[in-house]
């Protein structure tokens, strides 16, 4: 991460020596590692479906229901977690969330009934991972950074993809050679191992160490906000009375539909329909993960310098065009046009996150992390809807072509939504990048 040579504003009392590297970058680094640890679980569900089906003879629908509960709670927990961070502090909430993830994954080792899978995998890990969702990254960015917010948001967003890239090869090897239980234990240990780093190194607010946020002025630490659940609902009701919220939630629902719901869920079976080996199609998804990291960090850099509305419009429009061409690219083997699609889609995968968070910050100020939590919930709802609808369409039409075309049209609608988001009368303008 970059170093700053600017003078760092300090609290009036104490006047400690100005650090060469602002503490905010260390907080961002701990946050990055924390999200990587939590992302380990995201690498596991697809690897466990067949082993669980083979050992317990549970239907794929039952296993899929547990995953659906996990996804739903992942989205719905985020805004409440952001409010809890305002009440109890980032460090406490994140440490508890990681512990819940660890416990939920470990308990699956001893499960014998399907309801236990839903409880451990769906409820416990869903609640824990939802607390570690992008609302966590938004909260850290809002508190510790004024300058470079877009770049930091992109880096922290990329942490989820980085975690999957790190753990997916290891977990797949463990499942193949030693069974699914060692893989579940590995996820549990990975989440638990991050807890000491969070507790010892993460700080809730710059004022805790008598510093100003990076690129901003010193401010006293605000008092804890009581009534976390009530505040999350109140913020939702307040934001729901504004047009930008529905435009952001609608466009982000389409984002989830066209990534996690569509490509992540249905690309492999669609490619297999055209004769491509499953291993080759899965390898292409891994390549998407590689370029996802690059695209997200680049998008954060762009968000610091260009209009987030125009960036979103460009991202969604290009994504829609690429989906319209995808049916023509699917073939028994991997060829250059398909590789181009994979690289492009990877760059665009979650590039929408930094400008979406920036727009939440513009319109909703101190409540922006909670508002983004609700916007993220719409992302998960969109993903779940298209994951289900894509399978139904394949059953009805015998092909995925209609799904790709419909998603392309939805992305065009998302681009228009982004363009019509108004500029607030008193925007929370960011200072020039030092």
GROMACS .gro file of C-alpha atoms in nm:
model
  434
    1UNK     CA    1   0.000   0.000   0.000
    2UNK     CA    2   0.105   0.358  -0.059
    3UNK     CA    3   0.285   0.573   0.196
    4UNK     CA    4   0.196   0.930   0.277
    5UNK     CA    5   0.442   1.214   0.323
    6UNK     CA    6   0.175   1.466   0.429
    7UNK     CA    7   0.149   1.597   0.783
    8UNK     CA    8  -0.095   1.382   0.978
    9UNK     CA    9  -0.330   1.592   1.197
   10UNK     CA   10  -0.327   1.475   1.559
   11UNK     CA   11  -0.542   1.527   1.864
   12UNK     CA   12  -0.474   1.850   2.050
   13UNK     CA   13  -0.341   1.662   2.356
   14UNK     CA   14  -0.034   1.440   2.360
   15UNK     CA   15   0.113   1.539   2.026
   16UNK     CA   16   0.291   1.209   1.951
   17UNK     CA   17   0.547   1.194   1.673
   18UNK     CA   18   0.388   1.190   1.328
   19UNK     CA   19   0.416   0.837   1.184
   20UNK     CA   20   0.580   0.790   0.847
   21UNK     CA   21   0.305   0.546   0.747
   22UNK     CA   22  -0.043   0.638   0.861
   23UNK     CA   23  -0.207   0.389   1.099
   24UNK     CA   24  -0.504   0.371   0.861
   25UNK     CA   25  -0.298   0.157   0.623
   26UNK     CA   26  -0.229  -0.097   0.898
   27UNK     CA   27  -0.600  -0.109   0.981
   28UNK     CA   28  -0.676  -0.164   0.612
   29UNK     CA   29  -0.417  -0.443   0.600
   30UNK     CA   30  -0.571  -0.621   0.901
   31UNK     CA   31  -0.915  -0.580   0.743
   32UNK     CA   32  -0.784  -0.731   0.419
   33UNK     CA   33  -0.644  -1.037   0.599
   34UNK     CA   34  -0.963  -1.071   0.802
   35UNK     CA   35  -1.185  -1.077   0.493
   36UNK     CA   36  -0.951  -1.332   0.334
   37UNK     CA   37  -0.994  -1.556   0.637
   38UNK     CA   38  -1.371  -1.525   0.623
   39UNK     CA   39  -1.370  -1.587   0.246
   40UNK     CA   40  -1.231  -1.935   0.302
   41UNK     CA   41  -1.583  -2.061   0.358
   42UNK     CA   42  -1.700  -1.918   0.027
   43UNK     CA   43  -1.463  -2.160  -0.146
   44UNK     CA   44  -1.620  -2.465   0.016
   45UNK     CA   45  -1.993  -2.509  -0.068
   46UNK     CA   46  -1.947  -2.613  -0.430
   47UNK     CA   47  -1.690  -2.871  -0.328
   48UNK     CA   48  -1.910  -3.035  -0.064
   49UNK     CA   49  -2.234  -3.095  -0.255
   50UNK     CA   50  -2.129  -3.427  -0.408
   51UNK     CA   51  -1.950  -3.564  -0.095
   52UNK     CA   52  -2.247  -3.483   0.128
   53UNK     CA   53  -2.489  -3.631  -0.122
   54UNK     CA   54  -2.280  -3.947  -0.146
   55UNK     CA   55  -2.229  -3.996   0.229
   56UNK     CA   56  -2.569  -3.899   0.370
   57UNK     CA   57  -2.787  -3.950   0.060
   58UNK     CA   58  -2.933  -3.603   0.113
   59UNK     CA   59  -3.096  -3.457  -0.196
   60UNK     CA   60  -2.922  -3.175  -0.376
   61UNK     CA   61  -3.231  -2.970  -0.305
   62UNK     CA   62  -3.177  -3.015   0.070
   63UNK     CA   63  -2.812  -2.920   0.043
   64UNK     CA   64  -2.908  -2.630  -0.183
   65UNK     CA   65  -3.159  -2.509   0.077
   66UNK     CA   66  -2.879  -2.482   0.334
   67UNK     CA   67  -2.677  -2.279   0.085
   68UNK     CA   68  -2.980  -2.057   0.017
   69UNK     CA   69  -3.021  -1.988   0.389
   70UNK     CA   70  -2.652  -1.899   0.402
   71UNK     CA   71  -2.682  -1.659   0.108
   72UNK     CA   72  -2.996  -1.496   0.242
   73UNK     CA   73  -2.848  -1.439   0.586
   74UNK     CA   74  -2.523  -1.317   0.429
   75UNK     CA   75  -2.716  -1.035   0.267
   76UNK     CA   76  -2.968  -0.958   0.541
   77UNK     CA   77  -2.715  -0.960   0.827
   78UNK     CA   78  -2.489  -0.696   0.671
   79UNK     CA   79  -2.689  -0.382   0.761
   80UNK     CA   80  -2.745  -0.500   1.118
   81UNK     CA   81  -2.374  -0.582   1.151
   82UNK     CA   82  -2.285  -0.230   1.038
   83UNK     CA   83  -2.517  -0.090   1.306
   84UNK     CA   84  -2.366  -0.324   1.567
   85UNK     CA   85  -2.021  -0.192   1.474
   86UNK     CA   86  -2.145   0.157   1.555
   87UNK     CA   87  -2.273   0.032   1.891
   88UNK     CA   88  -2.003  -0.210   2.010
   89UNK     CA   89  -1.709  -0.129   1.782
   90UNK     CA   90  -1.561  -0.296   1.477
   91UNK     CA   91  -1.314  -0.510   1.668
   92UNK     CA   92  -1.570  -0.685   1.892
   93UNK     CA   93  -1.822  -0.751   1.615
   94UNK     CA   94  -1.563  -0.889   1.374
   95UNK     CA   95  -1.400  -1.111   1.637
   96UNK     CA   96  -1.738  -1.261   1.730
   97UNK     CA   97  -1.831  -1.307   1.364
   98UNK     CA   98  -1.510  -1.496   1.289
   99UNK     CA   99  -1.566  -1.716   1.593
  100UNK     CA  100  -1.920  -1.798   1.475
  101UNK     CA  101  -1.789  -1.890   1.130
  102UNK     CA  102  -1.527  -2.112   1.287
  103UNK     CA  103  -1.781  -2.284   1.513
  104UNK     CA  104  -2.034  -2.337   1.235
  105UNK     CA  105  -1.781  -2.493   1.003
  106UNK     CA  106  -1.631  -2.713   1.274
  107UNK     CA  107  -1.968  -2.843   1.394
  108UNK     CA  108  -2.047  -2.980   1.048
  109UNK     CA  109  -1.784  -3.247   1.110
  110UNK     CA  110  -2.017  -3.418   1.361
  111UNK     CA  111  -2.352  -3.361   1.190
  112UNK     CA  112  -2.577  -3.659   1.117
  113UNK     CA  113  -2.902  -3.494   1.002
  114UNK     CA  114  -2.995  -3.246   0.733
  115UNK     CA  115  -3.137  -2.994   0.981
  116UNK     CA  116  -2.792  -2.971   1.136
  117UNK     CA  117  -2.648  -2.875   0.798
  118UNK     CA  118  -2.904  -2.597   0.771
  119UNK     CA  119  -2.826  -2.479   1.125
  120UNK     CA  120  -2.446  -2.500   1.110
  121UNK     CA  121  -2.377  -2.423   0.747
  122UNK     CA  122  -2.680  -2.207   0.673
  123UNK     CA  123  -2.756  -2.014   0.990
  124UNK     CA  124  -2.429  -1.991   1.186
  125UNK     CA  125  -2.192  -1.941   0.894
  126UNK     CA  126  -2.449  -1.721   0.718
  127UNK     CA  127  -2.471  -1.490   1.019
  128UNK     CA  128  -2.094  -1.483   1.065
  129UNK     CA  129  -2.006  -1.425   0.701
  130UNK     CA  130  -2.280  -1.162   0.670
  131UNK     CA  131  -2.112  -0.968   0.949
  132UNK     CA  132  -1.788  -0.992   0.751
  133UNK     CA  133  -1.951  -0.874   0.429
  134UNK     CA  134  -1.876  -0.561   0.230
  135UNK     CA  135  -2.050  -0.346   0.491
  136UNK     CA  136  -1.748  -0.420   0.711
  137UNK     CA  137  -1.515  -0.287   0.442
  138UNK     CA  138  -1.737   0.019   0.398
  139UNK     CA  139  -1.735   0.091   0.774
  140UNK     CA  140  -1.355   0.070   0.795
  141UNK     CA  141  -1.312   0.289   0.488
  142UNK     CA  142  -1.558   0.553   0.611
  143UNK     CA  143  -1.391   0.583   0.952
  144UNK     CA  144  -1.023   0.564   0.863
  145UNK     CA  145  -0.999   0.726   0.519
  146UNK     CA  146  -1.102   1.053   0.360
  147UNK     CA  147  -0.850   1.051   0.075
  148UNK     CA  148  -0.801   0.729  -0.125
  149UNK     CA  149  -1.139   0.594  -0.022
  150UNK     CA  150  -1.212   0.447  -0.364
  151UNK     CA  151  -0.875   0.273  -0.386
  152UNK     CA  152  -0.905   0.125  -0.036
  153UNK     CA  153  -1.260   0.011  -0.106
  154UNK     CA  154  -1.139  -0.167  -0.418
  155UNK     CA  155  -0.854  -0.337  -0.230
  156UNK     CA  156  -1.080  -0.456   0.052
  157UNK     CA  157  -1.345  -0.575  -0.193
  158UNK     CA  158  -1.079  -0.776  -0.374
  159UNK     CA  159  -0.992  -0.952  -0.048
  160UNK     CA  160  -1.291  -1.182  -0.084
  161UNK     CA  161  -1.176  -1.297  -0.425
  162UNK     CA  162  -0.820  -1.331  -0.295
  163UNK     CA  163  -0.940  -1.558  -0.017
  164UNK     CA  164  -1.116  -1.784  -0.261
  165UNK     CA  165  -0.808  -1.800  -0.483
  166UNK     CA  166  -0.590  -1.893  -0.186
  167UNK     CA  167  -0.817  -2.157  -0.037
  168UNK     CA  168  -0.990  -2.313  -0.339
  169UNK     CA  169  -0.690  -2.522  -0.461
  170UNK     CA  170  -0.611  -2.637  -0.106
  171UNK     CA  171  -0.970  -2.724  -0.018
  172UNK     CA  172  -1.033  -2.907  -0.346
  173UNK     CA  173  -0.717  -3.114  -0.289
  174UNK     CA  174  -0.825  -3.196   0.068
  175UNK     CA  175  -1.174  -3.301  -0.042
  176UNK     CA  176  -1.038  -3.518  -0.321
  177UNK     CA  177  -0.765  -3.693  -0.119
  178UNK     CA  178  -0.885  -3.683   0.242
  179UNK     CA  179  -1.261  -3.619   0.234
  180UNK     CA  180  -1.476  -3.321   0.317
  181UNK     CA  181  -1.421  -3.314   0.695
  182UNK     CA  182  -1.055  -3.202   0.684
  183UNK     CA  183  -1.164  -2.925   0.446
  184UNK     CA  184  -1.431  -2.808   0.693
  185UNK     CA  185  -1.175  -2.813   0.974
  186UNK     CA  186  -0.935  -2.608   0.762
  187UNK     CA  187  -1.199  -2.340   0.708
  188UNK     CA  188  -1.272  -2.337   1.081
  189UNK     CA  189  -0.904  -2.293   1.169
  190UNK     CA  190  -0.853  -2.024   0.904
  191UNK     CA  191  -1.135  -1.812   1.046
  192UNK     CA  192  -1.021  -1.867   1.405
  193UNK     CA  193  -0.657  -1.785   1.325
  194UNK     CA  194  -0.752  -1.431   1.222
  195UNK     CA  195  -0.922  -1.349   1.555
  196UNK     CA  196  -0.598  -1.260   1.744
  197UNK     CA  197  -0.493  -1.023   1.466
  198UNK     CA  198  -0.830  -0.849   1.479
  199UNK     CA  199  -0.826  -0.817   1.857
  200UNK     CA  200  -0.466  -0.696   1.884
  201UNK     CA  201  -0.423  -0.481   1.573
  202UNK     CA  202  -0.764  -0.353   1.462
  203UNK     CA  203  -0.889  -0.027   1.611
  204UNK     CA  204  -1.243   0.107   1.593
  205UNK     CA  205  -1.169   0.473   1.522
  206UNK     CA  206  -0.866   0.697   1.447
  207UNK     CA  207  -0.932   0.885   1.772
  208UNK     CA  208  -0.846   0.565   1.961
  209UNK     CA  209  -0.482   0.628   1.867
  210UNK     CA  210  -0.510   1.010   1.863
  211UNK     CA  211  -0.496   1.038   1.484
  212UNK     CA  212  -0.706   1.198   1.215
  213UNK     CA  213  -0.838   0.977   0.936
  214UNK     CA  214  -0.604   0.952   0.639
  215UNK     CA  215  -0.635   1.274   0.440
  216UNK     CA  216  -0.882   1.433   0.684
  217UNK     CA  217  -0.910   1.642   1.001
  218UNK     CA  218  -0.902   1.507   1.353
  219UNK     CA  219  -1.241   1.441   1.514
  220UNK     CA  220  -1.334   1.298   1.850
  221UNK     CA  221  -1.465   0.944   1.857
  222UNK     CA  222  -1.847   0.951   1.844
  223UNK     CA  223  -2.045   0.804   2.130
  224UNK     CA  224  -2.173   0.447   2.082
  225UNK     CA  225  -2.504   0.433   1.896
  226UNK     CA  226  -2.757   0.230   2.092
  227UNK     CA  227  -3.044   0.028   1.945
  228UNK     CA  228  -2.850  -0.134   1.661
  229UNK     CA  229  -3.141  -0.334   1.517
  230UNK     CA  230  -3.377  -0.039   1.543
  231UNK     CA  231  -3.122   0.186   1.378
  232UNK     CA  232  -3.071  -0.056   1.088
  233UNK     CA  233  -3.446  -0.065   1.022
  234UNK     CA  234  -3.483   0.310   1.074
  235UNK     CA  235  -3.205   0.383   0.826
  236UNK     CA  236  -3.371   0.151   0.575
  237UNK     CA  237  -3.708   0.323   0.612
  238UNK     CA  238  -3.544   0.664   0.579
  239UNK     CA  239  -3.339   0.564   0.274
  240UNK     CA  240  -3.640   0.393   0.114
  241UNK     CA  241  -3.808   0.733   0.087
  242UNK     CA  242  -3.534   0.849  -0.151
  243UNK     CA  243  -3.498   0.771  -0.519
  244UNK     CA  244  -3.123   0.702  -0.520
  245UNK     CA  245  -3.168   0.411  -0.277
  246UNK     CA  246  -3.401   0.225  -0.513
  247UNK     CA  247  -3.178   0.295  -0.811
  248UNK     CA  248  -2.872   0.169  -0.624
  249UNK     CA  249  -3.056  -0.135  -0.484
  250UNK     CA  250  -3.207  -0.218  -0.822
  251UNK     CA  251  -2.882  -0.189  -1.013
  252UNK     CA  252  -2.694  -0.387  -0.748
  253UNK     CA  253  -2.959  -0.661  -0.756
  254UNK     CA  254  -2.886  -0.690  -1.129
  255UNK     CA  255  -2.515  -0.698  -1.044
  256UNK     CA  256  -2.573  -0.998  -0.818
  257UNK     CA  257  -2.800  -1.161  -1.074
  258UNK     CA  258  -2.542  -1.134  -1.352
  259UNK     CA  259  -2.244  -1.254  -1.143
  260UNK     CA  260  -2.309  -1.485  -0.848
  261UNK     CA  261  -2.656  -1.584  -0.962
  262UNK     CA  262  -2.578  -1.639  -1.330
  263UNK     CA  263  -2.215  -1.691  -1.423
  264UNK     CA  264  -2.091  -1.836  -1.094
  265UNK     CA  265  -2.386  -2.077  -1.075
  266UNK     CA  266  -2.466  -2.165  -1.435
  267UNK     CA  267  -2.155  -2.106  -1.646
  268UNK     CA  268  -2.007  -2.452  -1.582
  269UNK     CA  269  -2.325  -2.649  -1.669
  270UNK     CA  270  -2.388  -2.423  -1.969
  271UNK     CA  271  -2.037  -2.482  -2.101
  272UNK     CA  272  -2.079  -2.855  -2.037
  273UNK     CA  273  -2.399  -2.847  -2.245
  274UNK     CA  274  -2.178  -2.740  -2.537
  275UNK     CA  275  -1.931  -3.024  -2.482
  276UNK     CA  276  -1.670  -2.847  -2.270
  277UNK     CA  277  -1.525  -3.065  -1.990
  278UNK     CA  278  -1.635  -2.961  -1.642
  279UNK     CA  279  -1.274  -2.924  -1.529
  280UNK     CA  280  -1.200  -2.684  -1.814
  281UNK     CA  281  -1.509  -2.475  -1.740
  282UNK     CA  282  -1.425  -2.463  -1.369
  283UNK     CA  283  -1.071  -2.353  -1.462
  284UNK     CA  284  -1.217  -2.062  -1.657
  285UNK     CA  285  -1.411  -1.955  -1.349
  286UNK     CA  286  -1.085  -1.959  -1.153
  287UNK     CA  287  -0.934  -1.725  -1.414
  288UNK     CA  288  -1.230  -1.491  -1.358
  289UNK     CA  289  -1.129  -1.486  -0.991
  290UNK     CA  290  -0.774  -1.383  -1.078
  291UNK     CA  291  -0.881  -1.085  -1.287
  292UNK     CA  292  -1.153  -0.999  -1.037
  293UNK     CA  293  -0.880  -0.881  -0.799
  294UNK     CA  294  -0.719  -0.661  -1.065
  295UNK     CA  295  -1.049  -0.514  -1.182
  296UNK     CA  296  -1.176  -0.430  -0.835
  297UNK     CA  297  -0.859  -0.249  -0.728
  298UNK     CA  298  -0.851  -0.060  -1.060
  299UNK     CA  299  -1.216   0.036  -1.014
  300UNK     CA  300  -1.135   0.178  -0.672
  301UNK     CA  301  -0.860   0.389  -0.828
  302UNK     CA  302  -1.101   0.511  -1.099
  303UNK     CA  303  -1.366   0.592  -0.837
  304UNK     CA  304  -1.128   0.840  -0.673
  305UNK     CA  305  -1.092   1.023  -1.005
  306UNK     CA  306  -1.412   0.989  -1.210
  307UNK     CA  307  -1.787   1.014  -1.161
  308UNK     CA  308  -1.911   0.694  -0.992
  309UNK     CA  309  -2.239   0.722  -1.184
  310UNK     CA  310  -2.063   0.713  -1.519
  311UNK     CA  311  -1.834   0.433  -1.406
  312UNK     CA  312  -2.133   0.220  -1.306
  313UNK     CA  313  -2.307   0.292  -1.635
  314UNK     CA  314  -1.998   0.185  -1.830
  315UNK     CA  315  -1.947  -0.129  -1.621
  316UNK     CA  316  -2.307  -0.248  -1.657
  317UNK     CA  317  -2.330  -0.161  -2.026
  318UNK     CA  318  -2.012  -0.350  -2.114
  319UNK     CA  319  -2.120  -0.646  -1.900
  320UNK     CA  320  -2.454  -0.659  -2.080
  321UNK     CA  321  -2.290  -0.655  -2.422
  322UNK     CA  322  -2.053  -0.935  -2.325
  323UNK     CA  323  -2.344  -1.154  -2.205
  324UNK     CA  324  -2.520  -1.110  -2.539
  325UNK     CA  325  -2.215  -1.256  -2.715
  326UNK     CA  326  -2.158  -1.542  -2.472
  327UNK     CA  327  -2.397  -1.797  -2.637
  328UNK     CA  328  -2.189  -1.768  -2.954
  329UNK     CA  329  -1.864  -1.828  -2.764
  330UNK     CA  330  -1.956  -2.152  -2.586
  331UNK     CA  331  -1.786  -2.448  -2.755
  332UNK     CA  332  -1.632  -2.788  -2.672
  333UNK     CA  333  -1.287  -2.634  -2.632
  334UNK     CA  334  -1.142  -2.310  -2.499
  335UNK     CA  335  -1.058  -2.066  -2.777
  336UNK     CA  336  -0.925  -1.706  -2.779
  337UNK     CA  337  -1.263  -1.526  -2.795
  338UNK     CA  338  -1.379  -1.721  -2.489
  339UNK     CA  339  -1.059  -1.633  -2.305
  340UNK     CA  340  -1.120  -1.268  -2.390
  341UNK     CA  341  -1.469  -1.293  -2.240
  342UNK     CA  342  -1.333  -1.457  -1.925
  343UNK     CA  343  -1.066  -1.191  -1.874
  344UNK     CA  344  -1.312  -0.909  -1.938
  345UNK     CA  345  -1.580  -1.054  -1.713
  346UNK     CA  346  -1.325  -1.105  -1.438
  347UNK     CA  347  -1.218  -0.739  -1.459
  348UNK     CA  348  -1.583  -0.632  -1.442
  349UNK     CA  349  -1.701  -0.890  -1.182
  350UNK     CA  350  -1.719  -0.671  -0.870
  351UNK     CA  351  -1.585  -0.349  -1.021
  352UNK     CA  352  -1.930  -0.208  -0.941
  353UNK     CA  353  -1.867  -0.215  -0.565
  354UNK     CA  354  -1.637   0.089  -0.516
  355UNK     CA  355  -1.858   0.333  -0.712
  356UNK     CA  356  -2.172   0.193  -0.545
  357UNK     CA  357  -2.022   0.251  -0.200
  358UNK     CA  358  -1.911   0.599  -0.310
  359UNK     CA  359  -2.266   0.687  -0.415
  360UNK     CA  360  -2.404   0.557  -0.084
  361UNK     CA  361  -2.152   0.779   0.093
  362UNK     CA  362  -2.251   1.081  -0.118
  363UNK     CA  363  -2.620   1.048  -0.044
  364UNK     CA  364  -2.635   0.902   0.306
  365UNK     CA  365  -2.324   1.026   0.488
  366UNK     CA  366  -2.279   0.866   0.831
  367UNK     CA  367  -2.551   0.611   0.756
  368UNK     CA  368  -2.386   0.504   0.430
  369UNK     CA  369  -2.238   0.177   0.562
  370UNK     CA  370  -2.581   0.063   0.683
  371UNK     CA  371  -2.747   0.176   0.362
  372UNK     CA  372  -2.487  -0.014   0.163
  373UNK     CA  373  -2.563  -0.316   0.379
  374UNK     CA  374  -2.924  -0.304   0.256
  375UNK     CA  375  -2.807  -0.246  -0.101
  376UNK     CA  376  -2.586  -0.553  -0.060
  377UNK     CA  377  -2.890  -0.748   0.060
  378UNK     CA  378  -3.059  -0.664  -0.271
  379UNK     CA  379  -2.748  -0.799  -0.447
  380UNK     CA  380  -2.797  -1.134  -0.274
  381UNK     CA  381  -3.170  -1.139  -0.351
  382UNK     CA  382  -3.095  -1.079  -0.718
  383UNK     CA  383  -2.834  -1.355  -0.715
  384UNK     CA  384  -3.069  -1.602  -0.550
  385UNK     CA  385  -3.353  -1.522  -0.789
  386UNK     CA  386  -3.147  -1.575  -1.104
  387UNK     CA  387  -2.972  -1.881  -0.966
  388UNK     CA  388  -3.317  -2.039  -0.935
  389UNK     CA  389  -3.464  -1.890  -1.254
  390UNK     CA  390  -3.164  -1.999  -1.461
  391UNK     CA  391  -3.217  -2.361  -1.364
  392UNK     CA  392  -3.589  -2.340  -1.443
  393UNK     CA  393  -3.514  -2.184  -1.783
  394UNK     CA  394  -3.270  -2.465  -1.863
  395UNK     CA  395  -3.536  -2.722  -1.774
  396UNK     CA  396  -3.804  -2.548  -1.982
  397UNK     CA  397  -3.609  -2.442  -2.291
  398UNK     CA  398  -3.332  -2.703  -2.290
  399UNK     CA  399  -3.069  -2.429  -2.322
  400UNK     CA  400  -2.934  -2.134  -2.127
  401UNK     CA  401  -2.942  -1.894  -2.424
  402UNK     CA  402  -3.254  -1.709  -2.310
  403UNK     CA  403  -3.092  -1.653  -1.968
  404UNK     CA  404  -2.782  -1.489  -2.117
  405UNK     CA  405  -2.994  -1.261  -2.340
  406UNK     CA  406  -3.230  -1.163  -2.057
  407UNK     CA  407  -2.938  -1.086  -1.826
  408UNK     CA  408  -2.778  -0.872  -2.095
  409UNK     CA  409  -3.098  -0.670  -2.118
  410UNK     CA  410  -3.109  -0.635  -1.739
  411UNK     CA  411  -2.754  -0.500  -1.739
  412UNK     CA  412  -2.860  -0.235  -1.991
  413UNK     CA  413  -3.138  -0.134  -1.751
  414UNK     CA  414  -2.884  -0.116  -1.467
  415UNK     CA  415  -2.666   0.118  -1.675
  416UNK     CA  416  -2.963   0.351  -1.722
  417UNK     CA  417  -3.040   0.336  -1.349
  418UNK     CA  418  -2.686   0.446  -1.270
  419UNK     CA  419  -2.702   0.741  -1.508
  420UNK     CA  420  -3.022   0.884  -1.361
  421UNK     CA  421  -2.900   0.882  -0.999
  422UNK     CA  422  -2.907   1.249  -0.907
  423UNK     CA  423  -2.617   1.443  -0.763
  424UNK     CA  424  -2.700   1.541  -0.401
  425UNK     CA  425  -2.742   1.908  -0.327
  426UNK     CA  426  -2.469   1.898  -0.063
  427UNK     CA  427  -2.247   1.609  -0.168
  428UNK     CA  428  -1.983   1.472   0.066
  429UNK     CA  429  -1.710   1.576  -0.172
  430UNK     CA  430  -1.376   1.409  -0.132
  431UNK     CA  431  -1.065   1.626  -0.112
  432UNK     CA  432  -0.814   1.612  -0.392
  433UNK     CA  433  -0.590   1.309  -0.380
  434UNK     CA  434  -0.256   1.406  -0.226
   0.00000   0.00000   0.00000
